[in-house]
Tab-separated table of C-alpha atoms in Angstrom:
chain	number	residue	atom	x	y	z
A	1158	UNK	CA	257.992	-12.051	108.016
A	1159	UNK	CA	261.510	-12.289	107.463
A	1160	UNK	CA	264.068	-13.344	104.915
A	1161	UNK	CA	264.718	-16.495	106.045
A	1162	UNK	CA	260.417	-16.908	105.992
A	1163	UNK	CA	260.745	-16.223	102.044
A	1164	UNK	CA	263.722	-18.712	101.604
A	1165	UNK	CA	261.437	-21.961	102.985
A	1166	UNK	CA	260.990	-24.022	99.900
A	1167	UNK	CA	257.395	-24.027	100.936
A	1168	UNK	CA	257.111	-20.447	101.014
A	1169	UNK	CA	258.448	-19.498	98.166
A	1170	UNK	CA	255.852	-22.108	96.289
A	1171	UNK	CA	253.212	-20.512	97.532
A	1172	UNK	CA	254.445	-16.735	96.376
A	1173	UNK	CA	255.234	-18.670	92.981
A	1174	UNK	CA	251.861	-19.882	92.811
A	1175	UNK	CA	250.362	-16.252	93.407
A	1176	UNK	CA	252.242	-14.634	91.282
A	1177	UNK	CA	250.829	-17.304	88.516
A	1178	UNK	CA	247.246	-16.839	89.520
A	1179	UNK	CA	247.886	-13.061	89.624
A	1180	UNK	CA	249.036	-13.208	86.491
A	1181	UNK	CA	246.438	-15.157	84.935
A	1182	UNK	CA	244.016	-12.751	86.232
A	1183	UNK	CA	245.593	-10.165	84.454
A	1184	UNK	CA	245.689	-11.879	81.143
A	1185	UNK	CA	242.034	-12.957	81.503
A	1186	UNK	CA	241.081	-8.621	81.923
A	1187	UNK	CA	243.479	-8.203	78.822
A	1188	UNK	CA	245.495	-5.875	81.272
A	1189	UNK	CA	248.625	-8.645	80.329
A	1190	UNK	CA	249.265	-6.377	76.748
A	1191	UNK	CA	249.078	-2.819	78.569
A	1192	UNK	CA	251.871	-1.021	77.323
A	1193	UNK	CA	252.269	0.690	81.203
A	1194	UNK	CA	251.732	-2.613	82.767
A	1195	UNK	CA	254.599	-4.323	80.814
A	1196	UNK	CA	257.276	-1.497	81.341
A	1197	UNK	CA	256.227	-1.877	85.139
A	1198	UNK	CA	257.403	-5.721	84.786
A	1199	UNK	CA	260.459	-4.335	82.870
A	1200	UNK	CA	261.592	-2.644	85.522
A	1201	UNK	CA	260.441	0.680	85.211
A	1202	UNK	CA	258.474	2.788	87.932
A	1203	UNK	CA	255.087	4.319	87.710
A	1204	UNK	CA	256.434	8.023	87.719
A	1205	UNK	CA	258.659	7.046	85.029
A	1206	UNK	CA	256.021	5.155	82.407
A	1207	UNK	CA	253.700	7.528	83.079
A	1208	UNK	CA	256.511	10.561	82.082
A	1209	UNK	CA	256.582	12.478	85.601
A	1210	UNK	CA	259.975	14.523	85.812
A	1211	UNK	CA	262.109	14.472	88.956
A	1212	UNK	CA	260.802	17.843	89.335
A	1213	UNK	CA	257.365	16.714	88.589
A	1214	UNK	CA	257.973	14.432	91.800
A	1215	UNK	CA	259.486	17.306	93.940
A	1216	UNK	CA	256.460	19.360	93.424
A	1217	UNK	CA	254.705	16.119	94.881
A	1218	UNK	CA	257.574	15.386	97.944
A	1219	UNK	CA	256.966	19.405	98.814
A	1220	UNK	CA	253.301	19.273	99.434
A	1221	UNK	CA	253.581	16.338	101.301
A	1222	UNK	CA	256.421	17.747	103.237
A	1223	UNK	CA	254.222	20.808	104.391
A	1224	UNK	CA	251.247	18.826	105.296
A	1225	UNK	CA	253.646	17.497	107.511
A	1226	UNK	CA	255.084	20.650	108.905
A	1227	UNK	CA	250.876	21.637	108.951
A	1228	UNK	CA	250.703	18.799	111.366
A	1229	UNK	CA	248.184	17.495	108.581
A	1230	UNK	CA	248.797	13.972	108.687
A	1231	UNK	CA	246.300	12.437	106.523
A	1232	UNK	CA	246.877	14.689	103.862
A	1233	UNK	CA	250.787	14.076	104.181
A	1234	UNK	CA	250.162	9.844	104.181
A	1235	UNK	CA	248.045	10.256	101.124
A	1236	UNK	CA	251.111	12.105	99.926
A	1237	UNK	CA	253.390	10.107	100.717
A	1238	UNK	CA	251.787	6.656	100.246
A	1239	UNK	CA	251.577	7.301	96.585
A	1240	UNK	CA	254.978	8.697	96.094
A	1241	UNK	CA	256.239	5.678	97.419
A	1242	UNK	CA	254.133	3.655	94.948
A	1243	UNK	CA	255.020	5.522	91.997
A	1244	UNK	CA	258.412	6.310	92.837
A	1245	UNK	CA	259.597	3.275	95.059
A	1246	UNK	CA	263.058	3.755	94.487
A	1247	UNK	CA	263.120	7.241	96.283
A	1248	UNK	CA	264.424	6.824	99.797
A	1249	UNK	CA	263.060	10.277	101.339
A	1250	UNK	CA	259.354	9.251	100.315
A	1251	UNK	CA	259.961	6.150	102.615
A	1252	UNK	CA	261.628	8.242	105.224
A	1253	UNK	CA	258.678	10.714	105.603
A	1254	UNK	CA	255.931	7.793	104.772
A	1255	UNK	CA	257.363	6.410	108.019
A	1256	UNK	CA	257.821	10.002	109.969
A	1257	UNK	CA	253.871	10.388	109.708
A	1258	UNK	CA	253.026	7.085	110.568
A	1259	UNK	CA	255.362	7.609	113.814
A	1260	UNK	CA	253.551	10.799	114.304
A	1261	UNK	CA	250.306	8.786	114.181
A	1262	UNK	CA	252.054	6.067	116.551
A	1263	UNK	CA	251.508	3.630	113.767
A	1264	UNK	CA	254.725	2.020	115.147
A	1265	UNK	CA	254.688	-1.276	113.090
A	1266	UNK	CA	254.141	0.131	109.987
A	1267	UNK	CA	256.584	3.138	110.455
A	1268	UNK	CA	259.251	0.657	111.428
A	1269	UNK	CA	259.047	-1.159	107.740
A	1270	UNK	CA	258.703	2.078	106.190
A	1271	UNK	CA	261.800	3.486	107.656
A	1272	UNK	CA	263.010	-0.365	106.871
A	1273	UNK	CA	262.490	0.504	103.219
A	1274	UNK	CA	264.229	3.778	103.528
A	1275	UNK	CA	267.597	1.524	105.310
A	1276	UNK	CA	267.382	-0.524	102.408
A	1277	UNK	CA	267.796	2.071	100.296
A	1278	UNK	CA	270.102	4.359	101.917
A	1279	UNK	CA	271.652	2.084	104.221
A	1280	UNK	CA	274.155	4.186	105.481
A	1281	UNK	CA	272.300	6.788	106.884
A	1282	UNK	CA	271.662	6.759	110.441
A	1283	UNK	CA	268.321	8.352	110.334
A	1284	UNK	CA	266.238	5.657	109.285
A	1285	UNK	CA	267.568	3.539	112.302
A	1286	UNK	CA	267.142	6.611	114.941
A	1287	UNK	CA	263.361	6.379	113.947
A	1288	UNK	CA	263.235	2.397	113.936
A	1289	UNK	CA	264.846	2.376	117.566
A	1290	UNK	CA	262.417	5.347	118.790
A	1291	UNK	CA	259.551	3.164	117.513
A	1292	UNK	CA	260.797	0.087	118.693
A	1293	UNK	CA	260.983	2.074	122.182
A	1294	UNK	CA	257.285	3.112	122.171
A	1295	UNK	CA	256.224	-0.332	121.674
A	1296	UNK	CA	258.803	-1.501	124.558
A	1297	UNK	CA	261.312	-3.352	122.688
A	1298	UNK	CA	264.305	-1.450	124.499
A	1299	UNK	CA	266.640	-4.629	123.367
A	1300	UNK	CA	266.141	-4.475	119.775
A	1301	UNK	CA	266.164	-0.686	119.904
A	1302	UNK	CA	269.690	-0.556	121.769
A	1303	UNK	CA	271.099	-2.308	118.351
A	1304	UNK	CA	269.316	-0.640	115.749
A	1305	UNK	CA	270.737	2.230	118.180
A	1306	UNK	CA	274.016	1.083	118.040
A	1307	UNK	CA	273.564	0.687	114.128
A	1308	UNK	CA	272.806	4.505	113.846
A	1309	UNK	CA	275.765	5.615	115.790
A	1310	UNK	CA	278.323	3.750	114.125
A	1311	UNK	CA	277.261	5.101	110.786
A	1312	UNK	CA	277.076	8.478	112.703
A	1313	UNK	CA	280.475	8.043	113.900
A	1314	UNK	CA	282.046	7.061	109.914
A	1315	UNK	CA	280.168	10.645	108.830
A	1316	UNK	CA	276.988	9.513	107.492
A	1317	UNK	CA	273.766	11.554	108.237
A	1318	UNK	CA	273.587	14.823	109.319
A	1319	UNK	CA	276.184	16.700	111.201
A	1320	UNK	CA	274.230	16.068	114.622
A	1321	UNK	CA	273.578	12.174	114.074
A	1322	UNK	CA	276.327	11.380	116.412
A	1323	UNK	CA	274.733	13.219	119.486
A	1324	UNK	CA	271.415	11.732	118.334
A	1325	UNK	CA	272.351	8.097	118.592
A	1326	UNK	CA	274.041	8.966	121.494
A	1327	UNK	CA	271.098	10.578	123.535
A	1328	UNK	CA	268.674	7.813	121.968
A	1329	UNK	CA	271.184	5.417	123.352
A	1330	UNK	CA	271.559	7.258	126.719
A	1331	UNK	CA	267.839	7.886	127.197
A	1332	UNK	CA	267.230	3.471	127.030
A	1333	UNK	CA	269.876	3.967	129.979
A	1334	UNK	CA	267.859	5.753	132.050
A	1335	UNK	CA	264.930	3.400	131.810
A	1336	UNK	CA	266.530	0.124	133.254
């Protein structure tokens, strides 16, 4: 689904209308009152009602890093999964969320994880070298040439690390090779 998806007036009624019954459920279990449920509406994340430090969270983003290095991949999902539900607003946990769902050639749902981590760190070229490599497993050479492109211009202003320039560029040269 896209944006423009959400923006149909019919769409968003029926979101509206979930969220109601969602909520009514809720308030029917008593769960409505829960202190940690109603700093979650106010904004806050799970890691932070629930008091984990950013360290706390490092300790978490470090075994889930070396399942990954391990090659472990369910281990490093599990990992990762819940970081990202208890710390949404972390970009890395997206960006390795979505590096071991590429690794299990999850391609779809690597691409909106490493859409999450654009969205929050949308000037970093890395999330859209990983979108274009999965959108090049499935096929999609078009699409991947522009989120290609994307990467290389952000490459090219500085963003990303020091080798994201001859990245994009070899990403873009290997599509070249296939047409």
């Amino acid at each position: 689904m896209d944006l423009e998806t959400f923006s149909r007036p019919e769409v968003a009624k029926q979101l509206e209308e979930g969220i109601q019954i969602a909520m009514q459920a809720l308030a029917e279990a008593g769960l409505d009152q829960d202190p940690s449920f109603r700093a979650v509406l106010d904004g806050q994340t799970i890691a932070q009602v629930k008091g984990l430090s950013r360290a706390d969270l490092e300790v978490l983003y470090a075994y889930g890093f070396s399942f990954i290095t391990r090659g472990d991949t369910k281990r490093a999902e599990d990992v990762f999964l819940q970081l990202c539900l208890i710390d949404p607003l972390e970009a890395k946990n997206h960006y390795c969320l979505g590096v071991v769902r590429q690794m299990k050639q999850h391609w779809d749902v690597a691409i909106d994880d490493f859409a999450r981590f654009c969205a929050l760190d949308a000037t970093n070229p890395e999330g859209y070298l990983r979108i274009g490599e999965c959108l090049t497993a499935k096929g999609d050479r078009a699409q991947a040439r522009q989120v290609f492109d994307v990467a290389l211009r952000e490459a090219l202003k500085g963003n990303g690390p020091k080798n994201a320039v001859e990245q994009a560029e070899r990403a873009l040269a290997g599509l070249g090779k296939g047409e």
